Coordinates of C-alpha atoms in Angstrom, one line a residue:
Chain A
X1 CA -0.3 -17.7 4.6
X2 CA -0.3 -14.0 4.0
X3 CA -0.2 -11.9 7.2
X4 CA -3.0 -10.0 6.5
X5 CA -6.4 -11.9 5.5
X6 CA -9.3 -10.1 4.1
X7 CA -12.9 -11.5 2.9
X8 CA -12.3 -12.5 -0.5
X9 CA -15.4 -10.5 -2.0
X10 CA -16.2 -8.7 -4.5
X11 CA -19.2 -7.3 -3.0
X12 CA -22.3 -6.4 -5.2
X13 CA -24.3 -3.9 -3.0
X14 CA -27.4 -1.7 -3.7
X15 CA -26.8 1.9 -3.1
X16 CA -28.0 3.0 0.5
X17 CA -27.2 -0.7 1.8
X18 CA -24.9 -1.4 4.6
X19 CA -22.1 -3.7 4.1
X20 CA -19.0 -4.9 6.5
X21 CA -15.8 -6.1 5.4
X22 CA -13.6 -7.8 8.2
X23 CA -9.8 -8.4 8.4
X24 CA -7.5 -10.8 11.0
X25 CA -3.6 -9.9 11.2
X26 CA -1.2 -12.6 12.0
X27 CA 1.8 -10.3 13.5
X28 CA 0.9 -9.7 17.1
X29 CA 3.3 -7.0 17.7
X30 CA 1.5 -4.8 14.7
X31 CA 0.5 -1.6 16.5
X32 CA -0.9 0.5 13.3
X33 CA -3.8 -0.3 11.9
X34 CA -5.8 1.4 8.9
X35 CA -8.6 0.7 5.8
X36 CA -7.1 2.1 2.6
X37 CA -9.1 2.9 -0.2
X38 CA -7.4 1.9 -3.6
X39 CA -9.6 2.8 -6.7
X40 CA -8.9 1.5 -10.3
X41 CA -5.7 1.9 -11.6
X42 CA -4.9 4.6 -8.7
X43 CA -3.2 4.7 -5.9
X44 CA -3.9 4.0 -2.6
X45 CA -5.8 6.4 -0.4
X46 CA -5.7 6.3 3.8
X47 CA -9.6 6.2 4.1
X48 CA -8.9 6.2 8.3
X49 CA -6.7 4.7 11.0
X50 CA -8.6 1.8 13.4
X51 CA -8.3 2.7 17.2
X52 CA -8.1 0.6 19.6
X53 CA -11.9 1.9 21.3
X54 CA -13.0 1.9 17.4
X55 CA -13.8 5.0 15.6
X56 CA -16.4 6.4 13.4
X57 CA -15.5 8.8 10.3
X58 CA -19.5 9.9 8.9
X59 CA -20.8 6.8 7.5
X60 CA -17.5 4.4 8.2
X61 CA -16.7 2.6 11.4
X62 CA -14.1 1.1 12.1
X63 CA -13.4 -1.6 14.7
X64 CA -10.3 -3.5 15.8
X65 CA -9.8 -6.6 18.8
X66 CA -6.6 -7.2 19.4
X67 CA -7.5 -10.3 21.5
X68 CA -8.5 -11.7 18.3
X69 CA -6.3 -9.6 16.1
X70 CA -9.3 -9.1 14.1
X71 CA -10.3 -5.3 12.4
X72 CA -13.6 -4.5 10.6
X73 CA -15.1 -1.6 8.5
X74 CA -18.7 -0.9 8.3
X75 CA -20.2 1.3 5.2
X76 CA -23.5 2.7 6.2
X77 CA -26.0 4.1 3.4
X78 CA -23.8 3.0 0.8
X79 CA -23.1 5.7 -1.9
X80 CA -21.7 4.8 -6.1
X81 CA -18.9 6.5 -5.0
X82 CA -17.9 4.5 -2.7
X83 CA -16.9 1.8 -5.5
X84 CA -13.5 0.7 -4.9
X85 CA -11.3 -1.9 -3.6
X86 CA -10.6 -1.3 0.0
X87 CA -7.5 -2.7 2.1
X88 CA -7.0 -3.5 5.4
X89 CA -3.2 -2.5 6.7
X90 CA -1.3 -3.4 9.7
X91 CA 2.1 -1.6 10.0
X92 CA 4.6 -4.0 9.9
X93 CA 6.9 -4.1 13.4
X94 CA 10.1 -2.3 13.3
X95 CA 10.2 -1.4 10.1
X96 CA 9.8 2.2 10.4
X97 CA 5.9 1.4 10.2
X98 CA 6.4 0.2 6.7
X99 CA 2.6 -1.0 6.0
X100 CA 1.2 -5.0 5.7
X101 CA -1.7 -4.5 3.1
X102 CA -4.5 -7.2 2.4
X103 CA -5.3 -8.6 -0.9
X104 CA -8.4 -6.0 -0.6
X105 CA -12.1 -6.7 -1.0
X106 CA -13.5 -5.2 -4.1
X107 CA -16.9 -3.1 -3.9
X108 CA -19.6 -2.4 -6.5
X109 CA -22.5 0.2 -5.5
X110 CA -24.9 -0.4 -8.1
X111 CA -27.7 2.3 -8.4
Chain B
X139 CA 1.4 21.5 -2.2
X140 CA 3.2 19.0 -4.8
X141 CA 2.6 15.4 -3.4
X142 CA 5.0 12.1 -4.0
X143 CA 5.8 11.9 -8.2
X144 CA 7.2 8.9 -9.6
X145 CA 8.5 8.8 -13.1
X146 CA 7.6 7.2 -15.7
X147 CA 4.3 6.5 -15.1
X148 CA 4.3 3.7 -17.2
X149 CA 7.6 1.4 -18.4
X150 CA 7.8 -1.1 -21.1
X151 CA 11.3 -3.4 -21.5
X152 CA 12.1 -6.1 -22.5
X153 CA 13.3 -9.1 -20.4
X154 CA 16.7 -8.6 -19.5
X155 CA 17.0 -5.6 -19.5
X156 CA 17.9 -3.1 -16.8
X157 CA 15.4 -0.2 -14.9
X158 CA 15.4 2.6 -13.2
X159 CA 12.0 3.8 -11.4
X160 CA 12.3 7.3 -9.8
X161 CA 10.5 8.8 -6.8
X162 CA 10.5 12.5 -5.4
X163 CA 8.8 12.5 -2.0
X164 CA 7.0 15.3 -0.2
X165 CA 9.7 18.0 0.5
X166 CA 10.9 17.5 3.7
X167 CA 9.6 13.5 4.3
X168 CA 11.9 11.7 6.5
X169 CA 10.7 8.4 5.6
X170 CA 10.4 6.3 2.1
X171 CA 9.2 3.3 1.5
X172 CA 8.5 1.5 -1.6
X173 CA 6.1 -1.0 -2.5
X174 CA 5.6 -3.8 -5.4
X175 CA 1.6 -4.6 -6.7
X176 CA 0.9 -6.9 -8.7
X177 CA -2.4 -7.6 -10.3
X178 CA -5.4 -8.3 -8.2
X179 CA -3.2 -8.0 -5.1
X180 CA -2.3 -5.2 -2.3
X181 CA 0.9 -3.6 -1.8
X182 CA 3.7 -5.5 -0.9
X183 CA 6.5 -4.2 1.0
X184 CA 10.1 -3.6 -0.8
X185 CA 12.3 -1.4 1.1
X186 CA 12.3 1.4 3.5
X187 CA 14.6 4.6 4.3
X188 CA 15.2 7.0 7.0
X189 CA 17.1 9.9 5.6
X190 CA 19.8 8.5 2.8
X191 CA 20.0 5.4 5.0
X192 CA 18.5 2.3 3.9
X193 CA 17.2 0.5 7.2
X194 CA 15.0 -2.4 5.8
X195 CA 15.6 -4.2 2.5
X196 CA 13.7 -7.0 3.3
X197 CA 11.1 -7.0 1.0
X198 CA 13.5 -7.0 -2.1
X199 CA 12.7 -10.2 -4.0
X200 CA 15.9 -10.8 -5.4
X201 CA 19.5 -9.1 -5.5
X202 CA 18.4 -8.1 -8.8
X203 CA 17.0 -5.2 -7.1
X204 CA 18.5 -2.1 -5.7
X205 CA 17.2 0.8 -3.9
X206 CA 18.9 3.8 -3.3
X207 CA 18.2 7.5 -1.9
X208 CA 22.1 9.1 -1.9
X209 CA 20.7 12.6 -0.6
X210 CA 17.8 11.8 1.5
X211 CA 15.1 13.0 -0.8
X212 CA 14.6 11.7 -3.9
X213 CA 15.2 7.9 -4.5
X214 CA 15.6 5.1 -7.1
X215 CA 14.3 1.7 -7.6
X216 CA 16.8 -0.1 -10.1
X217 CA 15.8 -3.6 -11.4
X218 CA 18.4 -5.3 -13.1
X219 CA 18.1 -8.1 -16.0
X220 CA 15.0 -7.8 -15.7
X221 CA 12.1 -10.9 -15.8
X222 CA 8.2 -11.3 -16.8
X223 CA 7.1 -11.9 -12.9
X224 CA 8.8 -7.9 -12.1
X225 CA 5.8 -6.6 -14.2
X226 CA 4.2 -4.7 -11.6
X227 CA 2.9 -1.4 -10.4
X228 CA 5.5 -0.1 -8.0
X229 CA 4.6 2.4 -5.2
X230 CA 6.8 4.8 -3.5
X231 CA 4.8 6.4 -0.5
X232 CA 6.6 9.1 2.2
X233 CA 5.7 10.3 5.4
X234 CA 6.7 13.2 7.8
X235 CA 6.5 11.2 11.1
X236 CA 5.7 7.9 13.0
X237 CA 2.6 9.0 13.7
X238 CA 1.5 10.5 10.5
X239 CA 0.0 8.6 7.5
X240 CA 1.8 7.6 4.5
X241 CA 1.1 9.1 1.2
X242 CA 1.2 7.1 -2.4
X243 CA 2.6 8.1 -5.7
X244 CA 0.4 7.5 -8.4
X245 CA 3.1 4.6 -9.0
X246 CA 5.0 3.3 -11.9
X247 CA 3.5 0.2 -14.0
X248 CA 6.1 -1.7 -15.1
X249 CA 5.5 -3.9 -17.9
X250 CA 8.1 -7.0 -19.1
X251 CA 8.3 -8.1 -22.4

């Protein structure tokens, strides 16, 4: 069982829609959490960090329980830019916060 | 500024053979880590260095593979006789601090013959 889950997707959305990808974390002690942003063929991008209070970044929220050790990232007014594959990331406990990443969940904005 | 560079961007060999994946960090990034992707999956955790000293190999899949950073900057990703399940992107990523994020190379893809 991989540490860190991810819905399996890929998710086909119409631009302006609203969509919510969600993420549980096995590893209790993780203390770092993040959504990356990893487009074709490229590298990954830190899109933000998930606080504990959950934080909002323009049309991205973030959330995270850690009763439930459960993250999520909402995408409001979806744009086709925002086509990618994002990952959820936990840091990975005393490894000098060497990163855990998801499989990812692949998006499609379709016009 | 110049970010993290890996070379070569892309690596063909055949199987057996030995590799030798270079990355240059951010100038002046304590901390290196590198990371193994294969197709259709995230990132997955190789090795990791503070300085010139290796602190976590754990993520090494076999002791075919060797990591090294000798002067605390730039560092090496060696894969010896090597097989078809090492084709891969592999990521280097440095970072300043604990509390700062990590940041990619555009990564090497490795391909096994």
């Amino acid at each position: 069982r991989k540490e860190v889950e991810q819905d399996p997707g890929p998710f086909n959305v119409p631009e302006g829609a609203t969509v919510a990808f969600n993420c549980t974390y096995s590893n209790s002690a993780s203390q770092s959490f993040f959504w990356y942003r990893q487009d074709c063929r490229k590298e990954p991008k830190l899109l933000m960090s998930v606080y504990s209070s959950g934080n909002e970044d323009g049309r991205f929220t973030a959330q995270l329980n850690r009763a439930s050790q459960y993250i999520s990232l909402l995408i409001r007014d979806s744009k086709l830019s925002d086509s990618a594959t994002y990952l959820c990331v936990v840091n990975i406990p005393n490894s000098g916060y060497a990163l855990n990443f998801g499989k990812g969940t692949s998006l499609l904005v379709t016009p | 500024g110049a970010g993290v560079s890996q070379s070569p961007r892309y690596k063909v060999a055949k199987r057996g053979q030995d590799v030798a994946l270079r990355c240059d960090p951010i100038s002046g990034h304590v901390s290196l880590f590198w990371y193994q992707q294969a197709l259709g999956q995230g990132p997955e955790f190789l090795t990791y260095f503070q300085n010139e000293a290796q602190l976590d190999k754990s993520g090494l899949p076999s002791d075919r593979f060797f990591a090294e950073r000798p002067e605390g900057s730039v560092s090496t990703l060696k894969i010896q006789r090597t097989q078809q399940e090492d084709s891969a992107v592999y990521l280097c990523a440095s970072r300043d601090g604990n509390n700062q994020p990590q940041h990619f190379g555009d990564g090497t893809r490795l391909s096994i013959l």
